[in-house]
Amino acid sequence: MIRMSDNLYTFENEDYKKAYRHTTSHILAQAVKRLYPGTKLAIGPAIADGFYYDFDTEEPFTPETLEKLEAEMRKIIKEKLPLERFELPREEAVKFMEGLGEPYKAELIRDLPQDAVISFYKQGEFTDLCAGPHVDSTGRIKANAFKLTSATGAYWRGNSDNKMLQRIYGTCFQTRDELDKHLERIEEAKRRDHRKLGRELDLFALFDEGPGFPFFFPKGMVIRNELESYWRELHRKCGYQEIKTPIILNEELWHRSGHWDHYKENMYFTKIDEGDYAVKPMNCPGSMLSYKRRMWSYKDLPMRVGELGLVHRHELSGALHGLMRVRAFTQDDAHIFMTEDQVQDEILGVINKIDSVYKLFGFNYHIELSTCPEDFIGSQEMRNYSESILKEVLDRHGQAYVLNPGDGAFYGPKIDFHLEDAIGRTWQCGTIQLDFQMPERFELEYTGADGAKHRPIMIHTVAFGSLERFIGILTEHFAGAFPLWLAPVQAIVMPITDRSRDYAERVAAALNGKGFRVETDLRNEKIGYKIREAQMQKIPYMLVLGDKEAEDGTVTVRKRAGGDQGAMKLDDFIAAITAEKDTRAV
């Protein structure tokens, strides 16, 4: 229990914020039991920005139901019920929950470790199995600063073999102003939802015939190809060579790499000529084989290679989410093989490379140092050494970073880049992973200056992460209004009348000739209607052409975000947008 004497009743205290939101979930459960007494309780934790609770009930939770529950929750808050904690022995706790008609709670108790402390929290007539902590009273929750946001289905314990329950999500804050701002962010996020924009702008989609396997349409392929071209240009300038490795490789390879022990449940398998093969979930083992094709000298290192490699991972259907969580995606994998004295400089180079990527798109970001997990496959000495290298590099770089204990890869620690989008959400995309283990497992070698064989050290790194996911993030970041260089259609030519039709076609041909993606709208519609349509399609430039423009050799320019820009000579317009495209301005 968090008490008044702690003097920490503020959301700046993460423990208090979690307890506050956890208590609100109990208030929701109490309201459900009051209005629908036959409901059985499952679980109801605090989560980022709020809470949820799972219920087993025949009552469908509609928007009207949520409004009734909110009203009942406000009554419970007004009652200022104290939260009282008590403990029971295991068997007594099971009987207690069964007596209350709560089979899910009884199951949870039976599954607890033998030495677990089994605690409950009581508020008025309502009692719930819970480890806590909670605030001291329901009156601590602000009655005007919470909202039940949605109801959805959820399998008991996340297992599709179990019964489907109903989950109610909610959010809560300490002031109404904070709640309103959060709800505005939710609405803005809905407006920017890449799944919605993907359909409306005809970019990409996912179909029931291939759950988790995205389809890209011609306009979406423009964005994808532009990103790939940028990636190739950047990596070429940074001294990388591009490779391509197979999608299917022998199963033994994944045992050797260590992925079998850590990713087997997320892999797809097949038989070829009676042999066992796997569809790759990672690109790095193929990169190991690519290195191993010949003996290298220390003079060849560092060797920087990159691959836009398609990988497949089996995700649970409930975890799939547009382009953000898919089963087939392209990683912009890069691997650097180097000598020990090159490690720090190479990592610094990758940090600067990733920094340039995010600055191009206007992203702010923060860095986390993720240390080795418990299932790290190397020695403790190697673990300490590899972590110390990354820490020293980050200290040299001088940018602030956050320590994230135990979240590294099974083969080594990593530096993660968390970018912030236009509405303040963060996404972990870029990473730099230091690996002493895989070169050892694949027996990679180079000939040193001393003529002896040595083991290279390697870095795994991505900037986009998943290309599909990055496109989803960009779609939401720009709300579908992509900068000129990424926009599927960069300009649309719109004659006011049929008299300007020939001139419109000449303007479009001139733009096409300079490499721009351009469309013409020759429909017999009013110009205002055409402009509105182009705005809906988020086309950066609209060129309105009438008799005067045809006579003067000009174009009247409208910008997607800036409105009417007036008339310009066609050559001047082409020069201006060429500079905008070539600099990849955002």
Coordinates of N, CA, C and O in Angstrom, one line a residue, residues 326-434:
V326 N 4.3 -8.1 -38.2 CA 4.0 -8.9 -39.4 C 4.8 -10.2 -39.3 O 5.6 -10.4 -38.4
R327 N 4.5 -11.1 -40.2 CA 5.2 -12.4 -40.2 C 6.3 -12.5 -41.3 O 7.1 -13.4 -41.3
A328 N 6.2 -11.5 -42.2 CA 7.3 -11.5 -43.3 C 7.7 -10.0 -43.4 O 6.8 -9.2 -43.6
F329 N 9.0 -9.7 -43.2 CA 9.4 -8.4 -43.3 C 10.9 -8.3 -43.8 O 11.6 -9.3 -43.7
T330 N 11.3 -7.2 -44.3 CA 12.6 -7.0 -44.8 C 13.5 -6.2 -43.8 O 13.1 -5.1 -43.4
Q331 N 14.6 -6.8 -43.3 CA 15.5 -6.1 -42.4 C 16.6 -5.5 -43.2 O 17.2 -6.1 -44.1
D332 N 16.9 -4.2 -42.8 CA 18.1 -3.6 -43.5 C 19.3 -3.9 -42.7 O 20.0 -3.1 -42.1
D333 N 19.7 -5.2 -42.7 CA 20.8 -5.7 -41.9 C 22.1 -5.3 -42.5 O 22.4 -5.3 -43.7
A334 N 23.0 -4.9 -41.6 CA 24.4 -4.6 -41.9 C 25.3 -5.3 -40.9 O 24.9 -5.4 -39.7
H335 N 26.4 -5.9 -41.4 CA 27.3 -6.6 -40.5 C 28.7 -6.0 -40.8 O 29.1 -5.8 -42.0
I336 N 29.4 -5.8 -39.7 CA 30.8 -5.3 -39.9 C 31.7 -6.3 -39.2 O 31.5 -6.7 -38.0
F337 N 32.7 -6.9 -39.9 CA 33.7 -7.8 -39.4 C 35.0 -7.0 -39.3 O 35.4 -6.3 -40.2
M338 N 35.6 -7.1 -38.1 CA 36.7 -6.2 -37.8 C 37.7 -6.8 -36.8 O 37.4 -7.8 -36.1
T339 N 38.8 -6.1 -36.7 CA 39.8 -6.5 -35.6 C 39.4 -5.8 -34.3 O 38.7 -4.8 -34.3
E340 N 40.0 -6.2 -33.2 CA 39.7 -5.7 -31.9 C 40.0 -4.2 -31.8 O 39.2 -3.5 -31.2
D341 N 41.1 -3.8 -32.4 CA 41.4 -2.4 -32.3 C 40.5 -1.4 -33.2 O 40.6 -0.2 -33.1
Q342 N 39.7 -2.0 -34.0 CA 38.8 -1.2 -34.9 C 37.4 -1.1 -34.3 O 36.6 -0.3 -34.8
V343 N 37.1 -1.8 -33.2 CA 35.7 -1.9 -32.7 C 35.1 -0.6 -32.4 O 34.0 -0.2 -32.8
Q344 N 35.8 0.2 -31.5 CA 35.2 1.4 -31.0 C 34.9 2.4 -32.2 O 33.8 3.0 -32.2
D345 N 35.9 2.6 -33.1 CA 35.7 3.5 -34.2 C 34.6 3.1 -35.1 O 33.8 3.9 -35.6
E346 N 34.4 1.8 -35.3 CA 33.4 1.3 -36.2 C 32.0 1.5 -35.5 O 31.0 1.9 -36.2
I347 N 31.9 1.3 -34.2 CA 30.6 1.5 -33.6 C 30.3 3.0 -33.6 O 29.1 3.4 -33.9
L348 N 31.2 3.9 -33.4 CA 31.0 5.3 -33.5 C 30.5 5.7 -34.9 O 29.6 6.5 -35.1
G349 N 31.1 5.1 -35.9 CA 30.7 5.3 -37.3 C 29.2 4.9 -37.5 O 28.5 5.6 -38.2
V350 N 28.8 3.8 -36.9 CA 27.4 3.3 -37.1 C 26.5 4.3 -36.3 O 25.4 4.6 -36.8
I351 N 26.9 4.7 -35.2 CA 26.0 5.7 -34.4 C 25.8 6.9 -35.3 O 24.6 7.4 -35.4
N352 N 26.8 7.4 -35.9 CA 26.7 8.6 -36.7 C 25.8 8.3 -38.0 O 25.0 9.2 -38.4
K353 N 25.9 7.1 -38.5 CA 25.1 6.7 -39.7 C 23.7 6.7 -39.3 O 22.8 7.3 -40.0
I354 N 23.3 6.1 -38.2 CA 21.9 6.0 -37.8 C 21.4 7.4 -37.4 O 20.2 7.7 -37.7
D355 N 22.2 8.2 -36.8 CA 21.8 9.6 -36.5 C 21.4 10.3 -37.8 O 20.4 11.0 -37.8
S356 N 22.2 10.1 -38.8 CA 21.9 10.8 -40.1 C 20.6 10.4 -40.7 O 19.8 11.2 -41.3
V357 N 20.2 9.1 -40.5 CA 19.0 8.6 -41.0 C 17.8 9.2 -40.3 O 16.8 9.7 -40.9
Y358 N 17.8 9.3 -39.0 CA 16.7 9.8 -38.2 C 16.6 11.3 -38.4 O 15.4 11.8 -38.4
K359 N 17.7 12.0 -38.5 CA 17.6 13.4 -38.7 C 17.0 13.7 -40.1 O 16.3 14.7 -40.3
L360 N 17.2 12.9 -41.1 CA 16.7 13.1 -42.4 C 15.1 13.2 -42.3 O 14.5 14.0 -43.0
F361 N 14.5 12.3 -41.5 CA 13.1 12.3 -41.4 C 12.5 13.2 -40.3 O 11.3 13.2 -40.1
G362 N 13.4 13.9 -39.6 CA 12.9 14.8 -38.6 C 12.6 14.2 -37.3 O 11.9 14.7 -36.5
F363 N 13.2 13.0 -37.0 CA 12.9 12.3 -35.8 C 13.9 12.7 -34.7 O 15.1 12.8 -34.9
N364 N 13.4 13.0 -33.5 CA 14.2 13.0 -32.3 C 14.3 11.6 -31.8 O 13.4 10.8 -32.1
Y365 N 15.3 11.3 -31.0 CA 15.5 9.9 -30.5 C 16.3 9.9 -29.2 O 17.0 10.9 -28.9
H366 N 16.2 8.8 -28.5 CA 17.1 8.6 -27.3 C 17.7 7.3 -27.5 O 17.2 6.4 -28.2
I367 N 18.8 7.1 -26.8 CA 19.6 5.9 -26.9 C 19.5 5.1 -25.6 O 19.5 5.7 -24.5
E368 N 19.4 3.8 -25.7 CA 19.5 2.9 -24.5 C 20.6 1.9 -24.7 O 20.8 1.4 -25.8
L369 N 21.3 1.6 -23.6 CA 22.3 0.6 -23.6 C 21.7 -0.7 -23.0 O 21.4 -0.7 -21.8
S370 N 21.5 -1.7 -23.8 CA 20.8 -2.9 -23.3 C 21.9 -3.9 -23.0 O 22.6 -4.4 -23.9
T371 N 22.0 -4.3 -21.8 CA 23.0 -5.3 -21.3 C 22.6 -6.7 -21.6 O 21.4 -6.9 -22.0
C372 N 23.5 -7.6 -21.5 CA 23.3 -9.0 -21.8 C 22.1 -9.6 -21.0 O 22.0 -9.4 -19.8
P373 N 21.3 -10.5 -21.6 CA 20.2 -11.2 -20.8 C 20.8 -12.3 -20.1 O 22.0 -12.7 -20.2
E374 N 19.9 -13.0 -19.3 CA 20.4 -14.1 -18.5 C 20.8 -15.3 -19.3 O 21.6 -16.1 -18.9
D375 N 20.2 -15.4 -20.5 CA 20.5 -16.6 -21.4 C 21.7 -16.2 -22.4 O 21.8 -16.9 -23.4
F376 N 22.5 -15.3 -22.0 CA 23.7 -14.9 -22.8 C 24.5 -16.2 -23.0 O 24.8 -16.9 -22.0
I377 N 25.0 -16.4 -24.2 CA 25.7 -17.7 -24.5 C 27.2 -17.7 -24.3 O 27.9 -18.7 -24.4
G378 N 27.8 -16.5 -23.9 CA 29.2 -16.4 -23.7 C 29.5 -16.5 -22.2 O 28.7 -16.7 -21.3
S379 N 30.8 -16.4 -21.9 CA 31.3 -16.4 -20.5 C 31.0 -15.1 -19.8 O 30.7 -14.1 -20.4
Q380 N 31.1 -15.1 -18.5 CA 30.9 -13.9 -17.7 C 31.9 -12.9 -18.0 O 31.7 -11.6 -18.1
E381 N 33.2 -13.3 -18.3 CA 34.3 -12.4 -18.6 C 34.0 -11.7 -19.9 O 34.2 -10.5 -20.0
M382 N 33.5 -12.5 -20.9 CA 33.2 -11.9 -22.2 C 32.0 -10.9 -22.1 O 31.9 -9.9 -22.7
R383 N 31.0 -11.3 -21.3 CA 29.9 -10.5 -21.0 C 30.3 -9.1 -20.5 O 29.9 -8.1 -21.0
N384 N 31.1 -9.1 -19.5 CA 31.6 -7.9 -18.9 C 32.4 -7.0 -19.9 O 32.2 -5.8 -19.9
Y385 N 33.2 -7.7 -20.6 CA 34.1 -7.0 -21.6 C 33.3 -6.3 -22.7 O 33.5 -5.2 -23.0
S386 N 32.3 -7.1 -23.2 CA 31.5 -6.5 -24.3 C 30.7 -5.4 -23.9 O 30.5 -4.4 -24.6
E387 N 30.1 -5.5 -22.7 CA 29.3 -4.4 -22.1 C 30.2 -3.2 -21.9 O 29.7 -2.0 -22.1
S388 N 31.4 -3.4 -21.4 CA 32.3 -2.2 -21.1 C 32.7 -1.5 -22.4 O 32.8 -0.3 -22.4
I389 N 32.8 -2.2 -23.5 CA 33.2 -1.6 -24.8 C 32.0 -0.7 -25.2 O 32.3 0.5 -25.6
L390 N 30.8 -1.1 -25.2 CA 29.7 -0.3 -25.6 C 29.5 0.9 -24.7 O 29.3 2.1 -25.1
K391 N 29.7 0.7 -23.4 CA 29.6 1.9 -22.5 C 30.7 2.9 -22.8 O 30.5 4.1 -22.8
E392 N 31.9 2.4 -23.0 CA 33.0 3.4 -23.3 C 32.8 4.1 -24.6 O 33.0 5.3 -24.7
V393 N 32.2 3.4 -25.6 CA 31.9 4.1 -26.9 C 30.9 5.2 -26.7 O 31.0 6.3 -27.2
L394 N 29.8 4.9 -25.9 CA 28.8 5.9 -25.7 C 29.3 7.0 -24.9 O 28.9 8.2 -25.2
D395 N 30.2 6.8 -23.9 CA 30.8 7.9 -23.2 C 31.6 8.7 -24.1 O 31.6 10.0 -24.0
R396 N 32.4 8.1 -25.0 CA 33.2 8.9 -26.0 C 32.3 9.7 -26.9 O 32.6 10.9 -27.2
H397 N 31.2 9.1 -27.3 CA 30.2 9.8 -28.2 C 29.7 11.1 -27.5 O 29.4 12.1 -28.2
G398 N 29.4 11.0 -26.2 CA 28.9 12.1 -25.5 C 27.4 12.3 -25.4 O 27.0 13.2 -24.7
Q399 N 26.7 11.5 -26.1 CA 25.2 11.7 -26.1 C 24.6 10.9 -24.9 O 25.1 9.8 -24.6
A400 N 23.7 11.5 -24.2 CA 23.1 10.9 -23.0 C 22.4 9.5 -23.4 O 21.9 9.4 -24.5
Y401 N 22.5 8.6 -22.5 CA 21.8 7.3 -22.8 C 21.2 6.7 -21.5 O 21.6 7.1 -20.4
V402 N 20.3 5.8 -21.7 CA 19.6 5.1 -20.5 C 20.1 3.7 -20.5 O 20.2 3.0 -21.5
L403 N 20.3 3.2 -19.3 CA 20.7 1.8 -19.1 C 19.4 0.9 -19.1 O 18.5 1.2 -18.4
N404 N 19.4 -0.1 -19.9 CA 18.3 -1.1 -20.0 C 18.8 -2.5 -19.7 O 19.1 -3.2 -20.6
P405 N 18.8 -2.8 -18.4 CA 19.5 -4.1 -18.0 C 18.8 -5.3 -18.6 O 17.5 -5.4 -18.6
G406 N 19.6 -6.3 -19.1 CA 19.1 -7.6 -19.5 C 18.3 -7.6 -20.8 O 17.8 -8.7 -21.1
D407 N 18.3 -6.5 -21.6 CA 17.4 -6.5 -22.8 C 18.3 -6.7 -24.0 O 17.8 -6.5 -25.1
G408 N 19.5 -7.1 -23.9 CA 20.4 -7.3 -25.0 C 20.1 -8.6 -25.8 O 19.1 -9.4 -25.4
A409 N 20.8 -8.9 -26.8 CA 20.6 -10.2 -27.6 C 21.3 -11.3 -26.9 O 22.2 -11.1 -26.0
F410 N 20.9 -12.5 -27.2 CA 21.5 -13.7 -26.5 C 23.0 -13.8 -26.8 O 23.7 -14.5 -26.1
Y411 N 23.5 -13.2 -27.9 CA 24.9 -13.3 -28.2 C 25.7 -12.0 -27.8 O 26.9 -11.9 -28.0
G412 N 25.0 -11.0 -27.2 CA 25.8 -9.8 -26.8 C 24.9 -8.6 -26.5 O 23.7 -8.6 -26.7
P413 N 25.6 -7.6 -25.9 CA 24.8 -6.4 -25.5 C 24.6 -5.5 -26.8 O 25.1 -5.8 -27.8
K414 N 23.7 -4.5 -26.6 CA 23.4 -3.7 -27.8 C 23.1 -2.3 -27.4 O 22.8 -2.0 -26.3
I415 N 23.2 -1.4 -28.4 CA 22.8 0.0 -28.3 C 21.5 0.1 -29.1 O 21.5 -0.2 -30.3
D416 N 20.4 0.6 -28.5 CA 19.1 0.7 -29.1 C 18.8 2.2 -29.3 O 19.0 3.0 -28.4
F417 N 18.1 2.5 -30.4 CA 17.7 3.8 -30.8 C 16.2 3.9 -30.8 O 15.5 3.2 -31.5
H418 N 15.6 4.7 -29.9 CA 14.2 4.9 -29.8 C 13.8 6.2 -30.3 O 14.1 7.3 -29.7
L419 N 13.2 6.2 -31.5 CA 12.8 7.5 -32.1 C 11.4 7.9 -31.7 O 10.6 7.1 -31.3
E420 N 11.2 9.2 -31.7 CA 9.9 9.9 -31.3 C 9.2 10.4 -32.5 O 9.8 11.2 -33.3
D421 N 7.9 10.1 -32.7 CA 7.2 10.5 -33.9 C 6.5 11.9 -33.6 O 6.7 12.5 -32.6
A422 N 5.7 12.3 -34.6 CA 5.1 13.6 -34.5 C 4.2 13.8 -33.4 O 3.9 15.0 -33.0
I423 N 3.6 12.8 -32.8 CA 2.7 12.9 -31.7 C 3.2 12.3 -30.4 O 2.5 12.0 -29.5
G424 N 4.6 12.2 -30.4 CA 5.2 11.9 -29.1 C 5.4 10.4 -28.8 O 5.9 10.1 -27.7
R425 N 5.0 9.5 -29.7 CA 5.1 8.1 -29.4 C 6.6 7.7 -29.7 O 7.2 8.3 -30.6
T426 N 7.1 6.7 -29.0 CA 8.4 6.2 -29.3 C 8.4 4.9 -29.9 O 7.6 4.0 -29.6
W427 N 9.4 4.6 -30.8 CA 9.5 3.4 -31.5 C 11.0 2.9 -31.5 O 11.9 3.7 -31.8
Q428 N 11.3 1.7 -31.1 CA 12.6 1.2 -31.1 C 12.9 0.6 -32.5 O 12.3 -0.3 -33.0
C429 N 13.8 1.3 -33.2 CA 14.1 0.9 -34.6 C 15.5 0.5 -34.8 O 15.9 -0.7 -35.0
G430 N 16.4 1.4 -34.7 CA 17.9 1.1 -34.9 C 18.5 0.4 -33.8 O 18.1 0.5 -32.6
T431 N 19.5 -0.4 -34.1 CA 20.2 -1.1 -33.0 C 21.7 -1.4 -33.5 O 21.9 -1.5 -34.7
I432 N 22.6 -1.5 -32.6 CA 24.0 -1.9 -32.8 C 24.3 -3.0 -31.8 O 24.3 -2.8 -30.6
Q433 N 24.5 -4.2 -32.3 CA 24.8 -5.3 -31.4 C 26.2 -5.8 -31.6 O 26.6 -6.1 -32.7
L434 N 26.9 -5.9 -30.5 CA 28.3 -6.3 -30.5 C 28.3 -7.8 -30.2 O 27.8 -8.3 -29.3

